[in-house]
Short mmCIF file of C-alpha atoms in Angstrom, two decimals:
data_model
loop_
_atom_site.label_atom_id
_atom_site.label_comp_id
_atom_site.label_asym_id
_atom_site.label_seq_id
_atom_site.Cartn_x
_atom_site.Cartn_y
_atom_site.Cartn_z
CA UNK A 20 8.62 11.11 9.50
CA UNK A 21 9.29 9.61 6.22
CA UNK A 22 6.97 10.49 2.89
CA UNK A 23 7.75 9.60 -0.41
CA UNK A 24 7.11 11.73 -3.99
CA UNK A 25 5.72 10.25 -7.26
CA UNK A 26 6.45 12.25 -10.09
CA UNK A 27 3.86 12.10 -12.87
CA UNK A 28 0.45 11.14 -11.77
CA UNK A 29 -0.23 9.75 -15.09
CA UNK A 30 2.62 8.40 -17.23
CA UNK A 31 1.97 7.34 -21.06
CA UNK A 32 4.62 5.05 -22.77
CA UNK A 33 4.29 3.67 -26.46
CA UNK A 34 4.61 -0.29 -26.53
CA UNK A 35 8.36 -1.24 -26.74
CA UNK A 36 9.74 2.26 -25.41
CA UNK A 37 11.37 2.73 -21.62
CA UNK A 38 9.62 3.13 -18.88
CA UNK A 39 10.57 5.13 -16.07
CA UNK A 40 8.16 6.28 -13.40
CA UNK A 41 9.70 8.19 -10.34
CA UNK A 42 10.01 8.42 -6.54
CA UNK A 43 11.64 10.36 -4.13
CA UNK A 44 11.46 9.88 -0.63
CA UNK A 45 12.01 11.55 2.47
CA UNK A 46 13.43 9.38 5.57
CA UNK A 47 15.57 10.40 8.92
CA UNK A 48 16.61 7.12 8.79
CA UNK A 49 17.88 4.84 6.54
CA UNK A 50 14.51 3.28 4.61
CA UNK A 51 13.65 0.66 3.10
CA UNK A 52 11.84 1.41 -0.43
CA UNK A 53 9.04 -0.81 -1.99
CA UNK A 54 7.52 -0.38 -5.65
CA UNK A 55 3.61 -1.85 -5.87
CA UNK A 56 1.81 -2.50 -8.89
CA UNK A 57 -2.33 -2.87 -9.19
CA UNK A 58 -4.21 -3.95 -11.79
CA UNK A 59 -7.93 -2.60 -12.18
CA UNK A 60 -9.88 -3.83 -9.55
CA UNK A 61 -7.51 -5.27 -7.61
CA UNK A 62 -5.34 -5.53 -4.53
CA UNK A 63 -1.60 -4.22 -4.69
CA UNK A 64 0.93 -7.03 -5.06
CA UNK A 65 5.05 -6.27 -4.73
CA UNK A 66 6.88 -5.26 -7.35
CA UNK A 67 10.46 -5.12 -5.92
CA UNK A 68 12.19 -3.95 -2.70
CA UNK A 69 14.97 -2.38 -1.44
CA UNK A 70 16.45 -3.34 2.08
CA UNK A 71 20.06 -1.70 1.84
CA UNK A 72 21.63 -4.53 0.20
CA UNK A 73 22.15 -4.10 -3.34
CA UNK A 74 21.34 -0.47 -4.87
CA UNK A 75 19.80 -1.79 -8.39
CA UNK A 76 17.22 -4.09 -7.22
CA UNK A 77 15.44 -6.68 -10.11
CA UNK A 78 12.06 -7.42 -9.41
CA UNK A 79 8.89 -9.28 -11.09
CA UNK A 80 8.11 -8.73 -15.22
CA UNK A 81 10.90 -7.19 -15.80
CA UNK A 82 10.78 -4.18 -13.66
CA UNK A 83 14.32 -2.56 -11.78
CA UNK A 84 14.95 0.18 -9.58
CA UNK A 85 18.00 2.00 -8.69
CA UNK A 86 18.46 3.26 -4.89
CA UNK A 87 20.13 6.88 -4.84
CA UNK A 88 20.77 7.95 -1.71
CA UNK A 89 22.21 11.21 -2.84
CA UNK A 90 19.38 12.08 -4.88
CA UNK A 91 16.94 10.07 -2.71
CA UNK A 92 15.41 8.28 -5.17
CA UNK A 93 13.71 5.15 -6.15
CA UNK A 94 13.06 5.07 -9.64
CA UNK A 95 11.18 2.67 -12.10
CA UNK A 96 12.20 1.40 -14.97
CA UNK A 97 11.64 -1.14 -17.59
CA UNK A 98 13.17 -1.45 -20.77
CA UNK A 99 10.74 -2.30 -22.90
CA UNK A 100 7.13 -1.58 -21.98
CA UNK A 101 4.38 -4.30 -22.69
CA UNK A 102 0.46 -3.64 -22.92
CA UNK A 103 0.08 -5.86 -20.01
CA UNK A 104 2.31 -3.27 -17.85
CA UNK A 105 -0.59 -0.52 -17.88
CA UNK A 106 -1.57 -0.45 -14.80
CA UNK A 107 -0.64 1.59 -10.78
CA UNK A 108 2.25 1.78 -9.70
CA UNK A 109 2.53 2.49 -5.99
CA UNK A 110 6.25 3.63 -4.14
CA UNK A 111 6.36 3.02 -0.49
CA UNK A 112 8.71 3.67 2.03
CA UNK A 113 9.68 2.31 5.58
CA UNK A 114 11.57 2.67 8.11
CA UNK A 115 13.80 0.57 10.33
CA UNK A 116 12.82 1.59 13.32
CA UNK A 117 10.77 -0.22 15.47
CA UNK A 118 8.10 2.13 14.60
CA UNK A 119 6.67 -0.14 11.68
CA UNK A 120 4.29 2.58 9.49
CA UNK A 121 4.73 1.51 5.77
CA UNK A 122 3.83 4.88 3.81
CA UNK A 123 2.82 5.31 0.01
CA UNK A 124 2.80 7.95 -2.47
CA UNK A 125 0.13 8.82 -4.32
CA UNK A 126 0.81 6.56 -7.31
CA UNK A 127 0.80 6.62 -11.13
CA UNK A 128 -0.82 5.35 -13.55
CA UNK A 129 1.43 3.84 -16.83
CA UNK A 130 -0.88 3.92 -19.98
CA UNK A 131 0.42 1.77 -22.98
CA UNK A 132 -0.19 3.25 -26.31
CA UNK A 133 -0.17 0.39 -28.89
CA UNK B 6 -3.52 -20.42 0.84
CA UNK B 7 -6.64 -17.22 1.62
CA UNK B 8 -3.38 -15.16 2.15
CA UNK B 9 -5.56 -12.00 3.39
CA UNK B 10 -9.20 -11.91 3.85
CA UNK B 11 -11.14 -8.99 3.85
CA UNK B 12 -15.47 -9.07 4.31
CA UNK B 13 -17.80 -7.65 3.38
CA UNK B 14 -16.21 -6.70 -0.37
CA UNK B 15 -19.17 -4.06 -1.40
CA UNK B 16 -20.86 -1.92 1.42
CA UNK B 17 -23.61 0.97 1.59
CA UNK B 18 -24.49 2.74 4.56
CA UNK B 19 -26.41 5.78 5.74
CA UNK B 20 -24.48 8.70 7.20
CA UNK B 21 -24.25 8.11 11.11
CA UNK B 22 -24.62 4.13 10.64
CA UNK B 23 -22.21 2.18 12.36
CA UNK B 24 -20.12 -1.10 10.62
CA UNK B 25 -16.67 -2.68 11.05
CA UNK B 26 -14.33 -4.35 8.36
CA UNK B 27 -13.04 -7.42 9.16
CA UNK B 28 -9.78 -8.91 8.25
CA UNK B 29 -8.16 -11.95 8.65
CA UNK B 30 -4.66 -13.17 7.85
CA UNK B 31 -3.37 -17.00 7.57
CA UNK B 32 -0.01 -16.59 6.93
CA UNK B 33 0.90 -16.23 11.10
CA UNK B 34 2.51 -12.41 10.33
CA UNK B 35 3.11 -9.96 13.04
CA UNK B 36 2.07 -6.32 11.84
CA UNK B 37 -1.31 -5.87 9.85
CA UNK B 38 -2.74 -2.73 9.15
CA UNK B 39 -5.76 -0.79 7.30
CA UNK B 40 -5.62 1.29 4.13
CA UNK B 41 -7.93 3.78 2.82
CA UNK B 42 -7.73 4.58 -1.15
CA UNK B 43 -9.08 7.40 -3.04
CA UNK B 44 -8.51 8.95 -6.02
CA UNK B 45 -5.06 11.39 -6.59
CA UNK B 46 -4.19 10.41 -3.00
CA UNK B 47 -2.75 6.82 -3.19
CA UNK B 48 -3.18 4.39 -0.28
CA UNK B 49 -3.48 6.23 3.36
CA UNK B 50 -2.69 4.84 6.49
CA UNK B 51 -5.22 4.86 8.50
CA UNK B 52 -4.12 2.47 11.52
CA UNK B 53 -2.20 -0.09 11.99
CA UNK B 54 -0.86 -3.08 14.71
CA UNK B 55 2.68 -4.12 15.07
CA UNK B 56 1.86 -7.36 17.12
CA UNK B 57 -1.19 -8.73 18.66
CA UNK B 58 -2.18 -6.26 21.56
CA UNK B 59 -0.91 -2.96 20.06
CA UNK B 60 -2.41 -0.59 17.93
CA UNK B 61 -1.07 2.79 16.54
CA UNK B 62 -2.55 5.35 14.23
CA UNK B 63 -1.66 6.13 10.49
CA UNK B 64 -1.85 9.21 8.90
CA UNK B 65 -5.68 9.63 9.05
CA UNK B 66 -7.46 7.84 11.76
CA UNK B 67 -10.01 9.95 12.62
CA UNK B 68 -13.61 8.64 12.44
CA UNK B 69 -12.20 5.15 12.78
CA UNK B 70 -11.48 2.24 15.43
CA UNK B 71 -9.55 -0.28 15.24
CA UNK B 72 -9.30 -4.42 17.49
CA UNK B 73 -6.16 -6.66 17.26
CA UNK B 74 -8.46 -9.76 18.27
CA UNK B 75 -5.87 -12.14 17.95
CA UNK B 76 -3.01 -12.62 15.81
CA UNK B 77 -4.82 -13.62 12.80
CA UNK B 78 -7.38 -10.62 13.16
CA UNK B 79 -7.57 -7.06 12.84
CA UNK B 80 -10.88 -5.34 12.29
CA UNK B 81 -11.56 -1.32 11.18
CA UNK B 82 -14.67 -0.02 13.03
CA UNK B 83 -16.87 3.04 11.74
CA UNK B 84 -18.88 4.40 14.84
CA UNK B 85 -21.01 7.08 12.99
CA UNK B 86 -20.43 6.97 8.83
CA UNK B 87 -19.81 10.18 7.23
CA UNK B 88 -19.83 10.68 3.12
CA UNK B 89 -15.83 11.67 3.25
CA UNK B 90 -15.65 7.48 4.55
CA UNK B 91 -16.57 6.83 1.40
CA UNK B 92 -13.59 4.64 -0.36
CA UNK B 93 -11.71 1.63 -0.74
CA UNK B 94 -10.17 -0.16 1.93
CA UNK B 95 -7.35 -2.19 2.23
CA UNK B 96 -6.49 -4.49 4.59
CA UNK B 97 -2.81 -6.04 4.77
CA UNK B 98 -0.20 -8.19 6.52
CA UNK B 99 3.63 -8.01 6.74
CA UNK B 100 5.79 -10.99 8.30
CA UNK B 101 9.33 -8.82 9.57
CA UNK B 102 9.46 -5.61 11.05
CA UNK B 103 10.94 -3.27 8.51
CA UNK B 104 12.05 -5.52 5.87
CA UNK B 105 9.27 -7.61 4.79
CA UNK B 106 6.19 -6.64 2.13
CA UNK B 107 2.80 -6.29 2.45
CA UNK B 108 0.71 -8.70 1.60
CA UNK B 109 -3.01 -7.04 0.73
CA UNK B 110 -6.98 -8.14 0.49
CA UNK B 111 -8.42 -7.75 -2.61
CA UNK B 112 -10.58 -4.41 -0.63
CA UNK B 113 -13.74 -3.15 0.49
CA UNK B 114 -15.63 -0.56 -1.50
CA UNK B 115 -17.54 1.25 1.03
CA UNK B 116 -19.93 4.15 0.24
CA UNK B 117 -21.89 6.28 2.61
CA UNK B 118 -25.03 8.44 0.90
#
């Protein structure tokens, strides 16, 4: 059964610094790994995705994430963090079985300090 | 484009009433499936339907039903509310098995006094 591991359940970045927020995930078989973001109020809306093509996968705003398999991770990042970036941030994993559960971790929440 | 619908948005019930979420997708996708969401524990599976005429359960699906009408709709049933119902729910759709996103409702804040 897969699961996946957020690291941090609140994660506070000044405005300009890095952001990284991480995942791990667990998987028997090879997975395919999704990053989420949502906004207060809202419904979650895709980030980026990894479907064993390229490891460092770009996604929307200026978000990337790196696939390890080694260290089965997933990580986060973004250069340069933005006040419009605080927010959730949801990791979810699949697999590519036929059995079709998508599974998230238990999020984090990025806080901008200005 | 509705993308995915989700009624009623705001819900209160009594504990043992009875109600059912509805969802509906326009986007013709496969798999759709129902999220709860608290607080510290992320988004849980609670069931979900790979193509029209199968269901399968999550991770907690206890205290809940769940009706692949068609291919557009999938609706989450409560028989008897309880106060540990209380949350948000998410409804979503996804268009390939095992590659493709989820596409979400905006949710369904349900509480149970």
């Amino acid at each position: 059964a897969q699961s996946v591991t957020q690291l941090g359940s609140h994660v506070s970045v000044s405005e300009g610094a890095l952001v990284l927020l991480r995942c791990n995930y667990s998987s028997s078989v090879p997975p395919y790994l999704f990053w989420y973001v949502q906004y207060p109020n809202q419904g979650l809306q895709l980030l980026l995705k990894y479907t064993s093509a390229a490891t460092l996968v770009k996604g929307i705003n200026g978000f990337e994430a790196e696939f390890k398999k080694s260290e089965t991770s997933f990580h986060l990042t973004k250069p340069s963090a933005h006040m419009s970036d605080a927010a959730e941030y949801f990791c979810a994993v699949s697999n590519m079985n036929r059995d079709d559960k998508i599974i998230f971790g238990k999020g984090t929440r990025l806080h901008i300090l200005p | 484009n509705a993308g995915v619908t989700q009624t009623p948005k705001f819900q209160v019930l009594k504990t043992g009433q009875s109600m059912t979420l509805q969802c509906a997708q326009d986007m013709n996708h496969n798999s759709m499936y129902w999220y709860r969401q608290d607080p510290g524990m992320g988004l849980r599976l609670i069931y979900y339907s790979a193509s029209e005429g199968t269901t399968d359960k999550g991770e907690v699906p206890n205290g809940y039903n769940v009706s692949r009408l068609n291919k557009r709709e999938f609706s989450l049933r409560l028989e008897s509310a309880a106060p540990s119902q209380t949350s948000v729910y998410f409804c979503a759709s996804r268009a390939l098995l095992g590659t493709g996103e989820l596409f979400f409702g905006e949710g369904s804040r349900l509480t149970v006094l």
